[in-house]
Amino acid sequence: MDFSLNEEQTAIRQTCRDFAEQEIKPRAEEMDAQGAFPYQLVRQMGELGLLGLPFPEEYGGAGADFLSYCLAIEEISRGDVSVGITMEAHTSLGATPFSLFGSQQQKEQYLTPLARGEQLWAFGLTEPEAGSDSGGTQTRAILQDGCWHINGSKAFITNAGTDMTGGVTITAVTGLRSDGRKEITNLIVPKGTTGYAIGRPYKKMGWKASDTRPLSFEDCVIPEANMLGRPGEGFKQFMQILDAGRVAIAALSVGLAQACLDEALKYAQQRKQFGMPIGQFQAIQFKLADMDMEIELARLAYFKAAWMNMQGRPYSREASIAKLYASEAAKRAADQAVQIHGGYGFMDEYPVSRYWRSVKINEIGEGTSEVQRMVIAKMLLATQPQ
Ligand SMILES: Cc1cc2nc3c(=O)[nH]c(=O)nc-3n(C[C@H](O)[C@H](O)[C@H](O)COP(=O)(O)OP(=O)(O)OC[C@H]3O[C@@H](n4cnc5c(N)ncnc54)[C@H](O)[C@@H]3O)c2cc1C
């Protein structure tokens, strides 16, 4: 078993670590306070090739492997999670569907500007009445005279409304299957399409510099060709998209947890009480040790899931385990980091207070912790003889 990274993986990780340290981290507090989308950083990341890491070079990507992409997400998120989630949602949710399921023409038209970092793209699965029950989609699309006519709404869609956004891919019910269940198809809706309205950004507890919006579709008309794959393939496609997305969210959580440990370690060596640095107290040392242990385990969990993805093996279970464990470990790390900072940890001028606010969503987005447990349990039960 070889846990070492190859030359390319090491180089990508170092590039992202340096970029996060020099460019992202110094701006993170201000971005959070202003809730301002980080256009400049996102454009710089595009120029560095970070918005198209796992895509083929012929479509403007960097041709890197999936683990390199996850390492990049970890490092960028260590600098700031708003930037991390912008990169993750763009890559895993926005661009990957074109890469996996797009026609040659769709890859050229949509994937290439996304992989080059010239545009961002969103994926709209969640609806006001269909969250964890993503198959409960109510948005409908009817094929008439060579066009899809879409009516419905989406909730909480990342990257949908920035000035750099090219559009959104949405799930819509396009008919009924022979077993009576909904036929779901993924449709491509460019920004500016008549009948497609992008709502105002939500006011959020964390990830404040990322763009999250409600969307609505009222007699929105797109060409029949704006479909990914064939009618009825939408459910299968987004389950595949979510598997990879969950590994990336695990990496994002590890990055945030590592940032918590970085700050806690620094503070424990500086802050003196009872005549000595608090890091001399065993109670504080044990917190630091637990954080380090859990970060290492979470990192190994996402490494394994990413490796299985690269091997072409089924990895839904491993993706859910990585996402579930890493997001919960990150929450514990943020909590302990604030505790180690005492009252100062509750103050906005210390980054750990921002980390604490931002960590919660990791247990919700791209499948809640309950949903991850449902996936793991379902697989566990399926392997047991009746
Ligand atoms: C900041 C942010 C960004 C997001 N970005 C995107 C995006 O880009 N694209 C997108 O499509 N979506 C996005 N989402 C939506 C996110 O994926 C959903 O919020 C999430 O899947 C949960 O859905 P819900 O909020 O409707 O909660 P619900 O599904 O209503 O769940 C409420 C609670 O009930 C629990 N629950 C539900 N069903 C069960 C069950 N069967 N058994 C046990 N417990 C259950 C849940 O775990 C949860 O605790 C984003 C959300 C946020 C907050």
Coordinates of C-alpha atoms and ligand atoms in Angstrom, one line a residue:
M1 CA 0.0 0.0 0.0
D2 CA 1.5 3.3 -1.1
F3 CA 0.2 6.5 0.6
S4 CA 2.7 8.8 -1.0
L5 CA 1.6 11.4 -3.6
N6 CA 3.1 11.5 -7.0
E7 CA 5.0 14.5 -8.4
E8 CA 2.0 16.1 -10.1
Q9 CA -0.2 15.7 -7.0
T10 CA 2.5 17.2 -4.8
A11 CA 3.0 20.1 -7.1
I12 CA -0.8 20.9 -7.4
R13 CA -1.1 20.7 -3.6
Q14 CA 1.9 23.1 -3.1
T15 CA 0.6 25.6 -5.7
C16 CA -2.8 25.7 -3.9
R17 CA -1.2 25.9 -0.5
D18 CA 0.9 28.9 -1.5
F19 CA -2.0 30.6 -3.3
A20 CA -4.3 30.1 -0.3
E21 CA -1.7 31.3 2.2
Q22 CA -0.6 34.4 0.1
E23 CA -3.8 35.4 -1.7
I24 CA -6.9 33.9 0.0
K25 CA -6.2 33.9 3.7
P26 CA -5.3 37.6 4.1
R27 CA -8.7 38.5 2.4
A28 CA -10.9 35.9 4.1
E29 CA -12.1 38.0 7.0
E30 CA -13.0 41.0 4.9
M31 CA -14.8 38.9 2.3
D32 CA -16.8 37.3 5.1
A33 CA -17.7 40.6 6.7
Q34 CA -18.8 42.1 3.4
G35 CA -20.4 39.0 1.9
A36 CA -18.7 40.0 -1.3
F37 CA -18.2 37.3 -4.0
P38 CA -14.4 36.9 -4.5
Y39 CA -14.2 37.8 -8.3
Q40 CA -10.5 38.6 -8.3
L41 CA -9.5 35.4 -6.6
V42 CA -11.8 33.3 -8.8
R43 CA -10.3 34.9 -11.9
Q44 CA -6.7 34.3 -10.6
M45 CA -7.7 30.6 -9.9
G46 CA -9.0 30.4 -13.4
E47 CA -5.6 31.6 -14.8
L48 CA -3.8 29.1 -12.6
G49 CA -5.9 26.3 -14.2
L50 CA -7.6 25.5 -10.9
L51 CA -11.2 25.7 -12.2
G52 CA -10.6 22.9 -14.7
L53 CA -8.3 20.6 -12.9
P54 CA -9.9 17.2 -13.5
F55 CA -11.0 17.8 -17.1
P56 CA -9.2 16.8 -20.3
E57 CA -6.8 19.3 -21.8
E58 CA -8.6 19.2 -25.2
Y59 CA -11.5 20.9 -23.4
G60 CA -9.4 23.5 -21.6
G61 CA -8.8 21.5 -18.5
A62 CA -5.5 20.6 -16.7
G63 CA -5.9 16.8 -17.2
A64 CA -5.1 16.2 -13.5
D65 CA -6.4 13.2 -11.7
F66 CA -9.3 13.2 -9.2
L67 CA -7.1 13.1 -6.1
S68 CA -5.2 16.1 -7.3
Y69 CA -8.5 18.0 -7.6
C70 CA -9.4 16.9 -4.0
L71 CA -6.0 18.0 -2.7
A72 CA -6.6 21.4 -4.3
I73 CA -10.0 21.7 -2.7
E74 CA -8.5 20.9 0.7
E75 CA -5.8 23.5 0.4
I76 CA -8.0 26.3 -1.1
S77 CA -10.6 25.6 1.7
R78 CA -7.8 25.8 4.3
G79 CA -7.4 29.4 3.1
D80 CA -11.2 30.1 3.0
V81 CA -14.2 27.8 2.6
S82 CA -16.3 30.4 0.6
V83 CA -13.6 30.2 -2.1
G84 CA -13.4 26.4 -1.6
I85 CA -17.1 25.9 -2.1
T86 CA -17.1 28.2 -5.1
M87 CA -14.4 26.1 -6.7
E88 CA -16.1 22.8 -5.7
A89 CA -19.6 23.7 -6.8
H90 CA -18.3 25.0 -10.1
T91 CA -16.1 21.9 -10.8
S92 CA -18.0 19.0 -9.2
L93 CA -21.6 20.2 -9.8
G94 CA -21.3 22.7 -12.6
A95 CA -18.7 21.4 -15.1
T96 CA -18.5 17.6 -14.3
P97 CA -21.9 16.8 -15.7
F98 CA -20.8 18.2 -19.1
S99 CA -17.6 16.2 -18.9
L100 CA -19.3 12.9 -17.9
F101 CA -22.5 13.1 -19.9
G102 CA -22.2 15.9 -22.5
S103 CA -22.1 15.4 -26.2
Q104 CA -19.0 16.4 -28.1
Q105 CA -20.8 19.7 -29.1
Q106 CA -21.8 20.4 -25.5
K107 CA -18.3 19.8 -24.2
E108 CA -16.9 22.3 -26.7
Q109 CA -19.6 24.8 -26.1
Y110 CA -20.0 24.6 -22.3
L111 CA -17.2 22.6 -20.7
T112 CA -14.3 24.5 -22.4
P113 CA -15.0 28.0 -21.1
L114 CA -15.7 26.5 -17.6
A115 CA -12.5 24.5 -17.5
R116 CA -10.5 27.5 -18.6
G117 CA -12.1 29.5 -15.8
E118 CA -13.7 32.0 -18.1
Q119 CA -17.2 31.2 -16.7
L120 CA -18.8 29.5 -13.7
W121 CA -21.7 27.1 -13.8
A122 CA -24.3 25.9 -11.3
F123 CA -26.2 22.7 -10.7
G124 CA -29.8 23.0 -9.6
L125 CA -31.2 19.9 -7.9
T126 CA -32.7 21.1 -4.7
E127 CA -36.2 22.6 -4.7
P128 CA -38.3 24.2 -1.9
E129 CA -40.2 20.9 -1.6
A130 CA -37.5 18.5 -2.7
G131 CA -34.3 18.5 -0.6
S132 CA -33.0 15.2 0.8
D133 CA -35.8 13.5 -1.3
S134 CA -34.2 14.7 -4.5
G135 CA -36.3 12.3 -6.6
G136 CA -39.3 14.4 -5.4
T137 CA -38.4 17.1 -8.0
Q138 CA -41.5 19.1 -8.9
T139 CA -40.0 21.3 -11.7
R140 CA -41.5 20.1 -15.0
A141 CA -40.4 20.3 -18.5
I142 CA -42.6 19.5 -21.5
L143 CA -41.2 18.9 -25.0
Q144 CA -43.2 20.9 -27.5
D145 CA -42.3 22.0 -31.1
G146 CA -38.6 21.1 -30.6
C147 CA -38.2 23.0 -27.3
W148 CA -38.4 22.2 -23.6
H149 CA -40.9 24.4 -21.7
I150 CA -39.8 24.6 -18.1
N151 CA -41.9 25.6 -15.0
G152 CA -40.8 25.3 -11.4
S153 CA -38.3 26.5 -8.9
K154 CA -35.0 25.6 -7.3
A155 CA -33.6 26.5 -3.8
F156 CA -30.1 27.2 -2.5
I157 CA -28.2 27.0 -5.8
T158 CA -24.4 27.8 -5.5
N159 CA -22.8 30.0 -8.1
A160 CA -26.1 30.6 -10.0
G161 CA -26.0 34.4 -9.9
T162 CA -22.5 35.7 -10.2
D163 CA -21.4 38.0 -13.1
M164 CA -19.2 35.1 -14.3
T165 CA -22.0 32.5 -14.3
G166 CA -22.9 31.1 -17.7
G167 CA -26.0 29.2 -16.6
V168 CA -27.4 26.3 -14.6
T169 CA -28.1 22.6 -15.3
I170 CA -31.3 21.6 -13.6
T171 CA -33.2 18.4 -12.9
A172 CA -36.8 18.4 -14.2
V173 CA -39.6 15.9 -14.5
T174 CA -40.1 15.2 -18.2
G175 CA -42.7 12.4 -17.9
L176 CA -43.5 9.2 -16.1
R177 CA -41.6 5.9 -16.3
S178 CA -43.2 2.6 -17.1
D179 CA -43.1 1.8 -13.3
G180 CA -45.1 4.9 -12.6
R181 CA -42.2 6.9 -11.1
K182 CA -41.0 10.3 -12.3
E183 CA -38.8 10.4 -15.3
I184 CA -36.1 13.0 -14.5
T185 CA -33.9 14.6 -17.1
N186 CA -31.0 17.1 -16.8
L187 CA -31.5 20.3 -18.8
I188 CA -29.1 23.1 -19.6
V189 CA -30.4 26.6 -19.0
P190 CA -28.1 29.5 -20.0
K191 CA -28.3 32.7 -18.0
G192 CA -30.5 35.3 -19.7
T193 CA -33.0 32.7 -21.1
T194 CA -36.5 34.3 -21.1
G195 CA -38.5 32.9 -18.2
Y196 CA -35.5 32.0 -16.1
A197 CA -35.2 34.3 -13.0
I198 CA -32.4 34.3 -10.6
G199 CA -33.4 35.5 -7.1
R200 CA -31.5 37.7 -4.6
P201 CA -28.6 36.0 -2.7
Y202 CA -29.6 34.4 0.6
K203 CA -28.2 35.8 3.8
K204 CA -26.3 33.0 5.3
M205 CA -24.7 31.9 8.6
G206 CA -21.4 31.0 6.9
W207 CA -19.9 30.7 3.4
K208 CA -20.9 34.3 3.2
A209 CA -18.7 35.2 0.3
S210 CA -20.1 32.4 -1.9
D211 CA -23.1 32.9 -4.1
T212 CA -26.3 31.0 -3.2
R213 CA -29.7 31.8 -4.8
P214 CA -33.2 30.7 -5.4
L215 CA -34.2 30.2 -9.0
S216 CA -37.5 30.2 -10.8
F217 CA -38.7 29.1 -14.2
E218 CA -41.9 30.4 -15.7
D219 CA -42.6 29.2 -19.2
C220 CA -38.9 29.1 -19.7
V221 CA -38.1 27.8 -23.2
I222 CA -34.8 26.1 -24.2
P223 CA -33.9 24.1 -27.4
E224 CA -34.5 20.3 -27.2
A225 CA -30.7 19.9 -27.7
N226 CA -30.1 21.5 -24.2
M227 CA -30.5 18.1 -22.6
L228 CA -27.7 16.1 -21.0
G229 CA -27.7 12.5 -22.2
R230 CA -31.2 11.1 -22.9
P231 CA -34.6 11.7 -21.3
G232 CA -34.9 9.8 -18.0
E233 CA -31.2 9.6 -17.3
G234 CA -31.2 12.6 -14.9
F235 CA -31.5 10.7 -11.6
K236 CA -28.7 8.2 -12.4
Q237 CA -26.5 11.1 -13.6
F238 CA -26.9 13.2 -10.5
M239 CA -26.3 10.2 -8.2
Q240 CA -23.0 9.8 -10.0
I241 CA -22.3 13.6 -9.7
L242 CA -23.0 13.5 -6.0
D243 CA -20.7 10.6 -5.3
A244 CA -17.7 12.5 -6.6
G245 CA -19.0 15.8 -5.1
R246 CA -19.2 14.2 -1.6
V247 CA -15.5 13.2 -1.8
A248 CA -14.7 16.8 -2.7
I249 CA -16.8 18.1 0.2
A250 CA -14.9 15.7 2.5
A251 CA -11.7 17.3 1.2
L252 CA -13.2 20.8 1.8
S253 CA -14.0 19.8 5.4
V254 CA -10.5 18.5 6.0
G255 CA -9.2 21.8 4.8
L256 CA -11.4 23.7 7.2
A257 CA -10.5 21.3 10.1
Q258 CA -6.8 21.8 9.3
A259 CA -7.3 25.6 9.4
C260 CA -8.9 25.2 12.9
L261 CA -5.9 23.1 14.0
D262 CA -3.4 25.6 12.5
E263 CA -5.0 28.5 14.5
A264 CA -5.5 26.5 17.7
L265 CA -1.9 25.3 17.7
K266 CA -0.6 28.9 17.2
Y267 CA -2.8 30.3 19.9
A268 CA -2.0 27.5 22.4
Q269 CA 1.7 28.4 22.1
Q270 CA 1.1 32.2 22.5
R271 CA -1.6 32.5 25.2
K272 CA -0.3 32.4 28.7
Q273 CA -2.3 31.6 31.8
F274 CA -1.1 30.6 35.3
G275 CA 2.3 31.7 34.1
M276 CA 2.8 29.4 31.1
P277 CA 1.5 28.9 27.6
I278 CA -1.9 27.1 27.7
G279 CA -0.4 24.6 25.3
Q280 CA 1.6 23.2 28.3
F281 CA -1.7 22.0 29.9
Q282 CA -2.5 18.4 29.1
A283 CA -6.2 19.3 28.7
I284 CA -5.3 21.6 25.8
Q285 CA -2.7 19.1 24.4
F286 CA -5.3 16.4 24.3
K287 CA -7.7 18.6 22.3
L288 CA -4.9 19.3 19.8
A289 CA -4.1 15.6 19.6
D290 CA -7.7 14.6 19.0
M291 CA -8.0 17.3 16.2
D292 CA -4.8 16.0 14.5
M293 CA -6.0 12.4 14.7
E294 CA -9.4 13.1 13.3
I295 CA -8.0 15.2 10.5
E296 CA -5.6 12.4 9.5
L297 CA -8.4 9.9 9.5
A298 CA -10.7 12.1 7.5
R299 CA -8.0 12.8 5.0
L300 CA -7.3 9.0 4.6
A301 CA -11.0 8.5 4.1
Y302 CA -11.2 10.9 1.2
F303 CA -7.9 9.6 -0.2
K304 CA -9.4 6.1 -0.3
A305 CA -12.7 7.3 -1.9
A306 CA -10.7 9.4 -4.5
W307 CA -8.5 6.4 -5.3
M308 CA -11.5 4.2 -5.8
N309 CA -13.0 6.8 -8.1
M310 CA -9.7 6.8 -10.1
Q311 CA -9.8 3.0 -10.3
G312 CA -13.3 3.1 -11.8
R313 CA -14.7 1.0 -8.9
P314 CA -18.1 1.7 -7.3
Y315 CA -17.4 4.0 -4.3
S316 CA -20.8 5.4 -3.1
R317 CA -20.2 3.9 0.4
E318 CA -16.7 5.3 0.6
A319 CA -17.8 8.7 -0.6
S320 CA -20.5 8.8 2.0
I321 CA -18.2 7.6 4.8
A322 CA -15.6 10.3 3.8
K323 CA -18.2 13.1 3.6
L324 CA -19.9 12.1 6.8
Y325 CA -16.8 11.6 8.9
A326 CA -14.9 14.6 7.6
S327 CA -17.8 17.0 8.0
E328 CA -18.4 15.8 11.6
A329 CA -14.7 15.8 12.4
A330 CA -14.5 19.4 11.1
K331 CA -17.3 20.5 13.3
R332 CA -15.6 19.0 16.3
A333 CA -12.3 20.7 15.3
A334 CA -14.0 24.1 14.9
D335 CA -15.7 23.7 18.3
Q336 CA -12.4 22.8 20.0
A337 CA -10.5 25.6 18.2
V338 CA -12.9 28.1 19.7
Q339 CA -12.7 26.5 23.1
I340 CA -8.9 26.7 23.0
H341 CA -9.2 30.4 22.2
G342 CA -11.5 31.0 25.2
G343 CA -13.5 34.3 25.0
Y344 CA -11.3 35.5 22.1
G345 CA -12.6 32.6 20.0
F346 CA -16.0 34.2 20.2
M347 CA -14.7 37.5 18.7
D348 CA -14.9 38.1 15.0
E349 CA -11.3 39.2 14.8
Y350 CA -10.1 35.6 15.4
P351 CA -10.7 33.4 12.3
V352 CA -11.9 30.5 14.4
S353 CA -15.2 32.3 15.0
R354 CA -15.7 32.4 11.2
Y355 CA -14.7 28.7 11.0
W356 CA -17.2 27.8 13.6
R357 CA -20.1 29.5 11.7
S358 CA -19.0 28.0 8.4
V359 CA -18.5 24.4 9.4
K360 CA -22.2 23.5 10.0
I361 CA -23.2 23.6 6.4
N362 CA -20.7 20.8 5.6
E363 CA -23.1 18.4 7.4
I364 CA -26.0 19.5 5.2
G365 CA -24.9 20.3 1.6
E366 CA -24.6 17.5 -1.0
G367 CA -26.5 15.2 1.3
T368 CA -27.1 15.7 5.0
S369 CA -25.4 13.5 7.6
E370 CA -28.6 11.6 7.9
V371 CA -28.6 10.9 4.1
Q372 CA -25.0 9.7 4.3
R373 CA -25.9 7.3 7.1
M374 CA -28.9 6.1 5.0
V375 CA -26.6 5.4 2.0
I376 CA -24.1 3.5 4.2
A377 CA -26.8 1.5 6.0
K378 CA -28.5 0.6 2.7
M379 CA -25.3 -0.8 1.4
L380 CA -24.5 -2.6 4.6
L381 CA -27.9 -4.3 4.6
A382 CA -27.7 -5.1 0.9
T383 CA -24.5 -7.2 1.6
Q384 CA -26.2 -9.3 4.3
P385 CA -27.9 -12.6 3.4
Q386 CA -31.6 -12.5 4.2
Ligands
LIG1 C1 -25.3 27.1 1.3 C2 -25.9 26.0 0.6 C3 -25.5 25.7 -0.7 C4 -26.2 24.8 -1.5 N1 -25.8 24.5 -2.8 C5 -26.6 23.7 -3.5 C6 -26.4 23.6 -5.0 O1 -25.5 24.2 -5.5 N2 -27.2 22.8 -5.7 C7 -28.2 22.1 -5.1 O2 -29.0 21.4 -5.8 N3 -28.5 22.2 -3.8 C8 -27.7 23.0 -3.0 N4 -27.9 23.1 -1.6 C9 -29.0 22.3 -1.0 C10 -28.6 21.2 -0.1 O3 -28.1 20.1 -0.9 C11 -29.8 20.8 0.7 O4 -30.1 21.8 1.6 C12 -29.7 19.5 1.4 O5 -29.7 18.4 0.5 C13 -30.8 19.2 2.4 O6 -32.1 19.5 1.8 P1 -33.1 20.4 2.7 O7 -32.4 21.6 3.0 O8 -34.4 20.6 1.9 O9 -33.4 19.6 4.0 P2 -34.5 18.5 4.2 O10 -34.4 17.4 3.2 O11 -35.9 19.1 4.4 O12 -34.1 17.9 5.6 C14 -34.4 18.4 6.9 C15 -33.9 17.5 7.9 O13 -34.6 16.2 7.8 C16 -33.6 15.2 7.7 N5 -34.2 14.1 6.8 C17 -34.8 14.3 5.6 N6 -35.2 13.1 5.1 C18 -34.8 12.2 6.1 C19 -35.0 10.7 6.2 N7 -35.5 10.0 5.2 N8 -34.5 10.1 7.3 C20 -33.9 10.8 8.3 N9 -33.8 12.2 8.2 C21 -34.2 12.8 7.1 C22 -32.4 15.8 7.0 O14 -31.3 15.1 7.2 C23 -32.4 17.1 7.8 O15 -31.8 17.0 9.0 C24 -27.2 24.0 -0.9 C25 -27.6 24.3 0.4 C26 -27.0 25.3 1.1 C27 -27.5 25.6 2.5

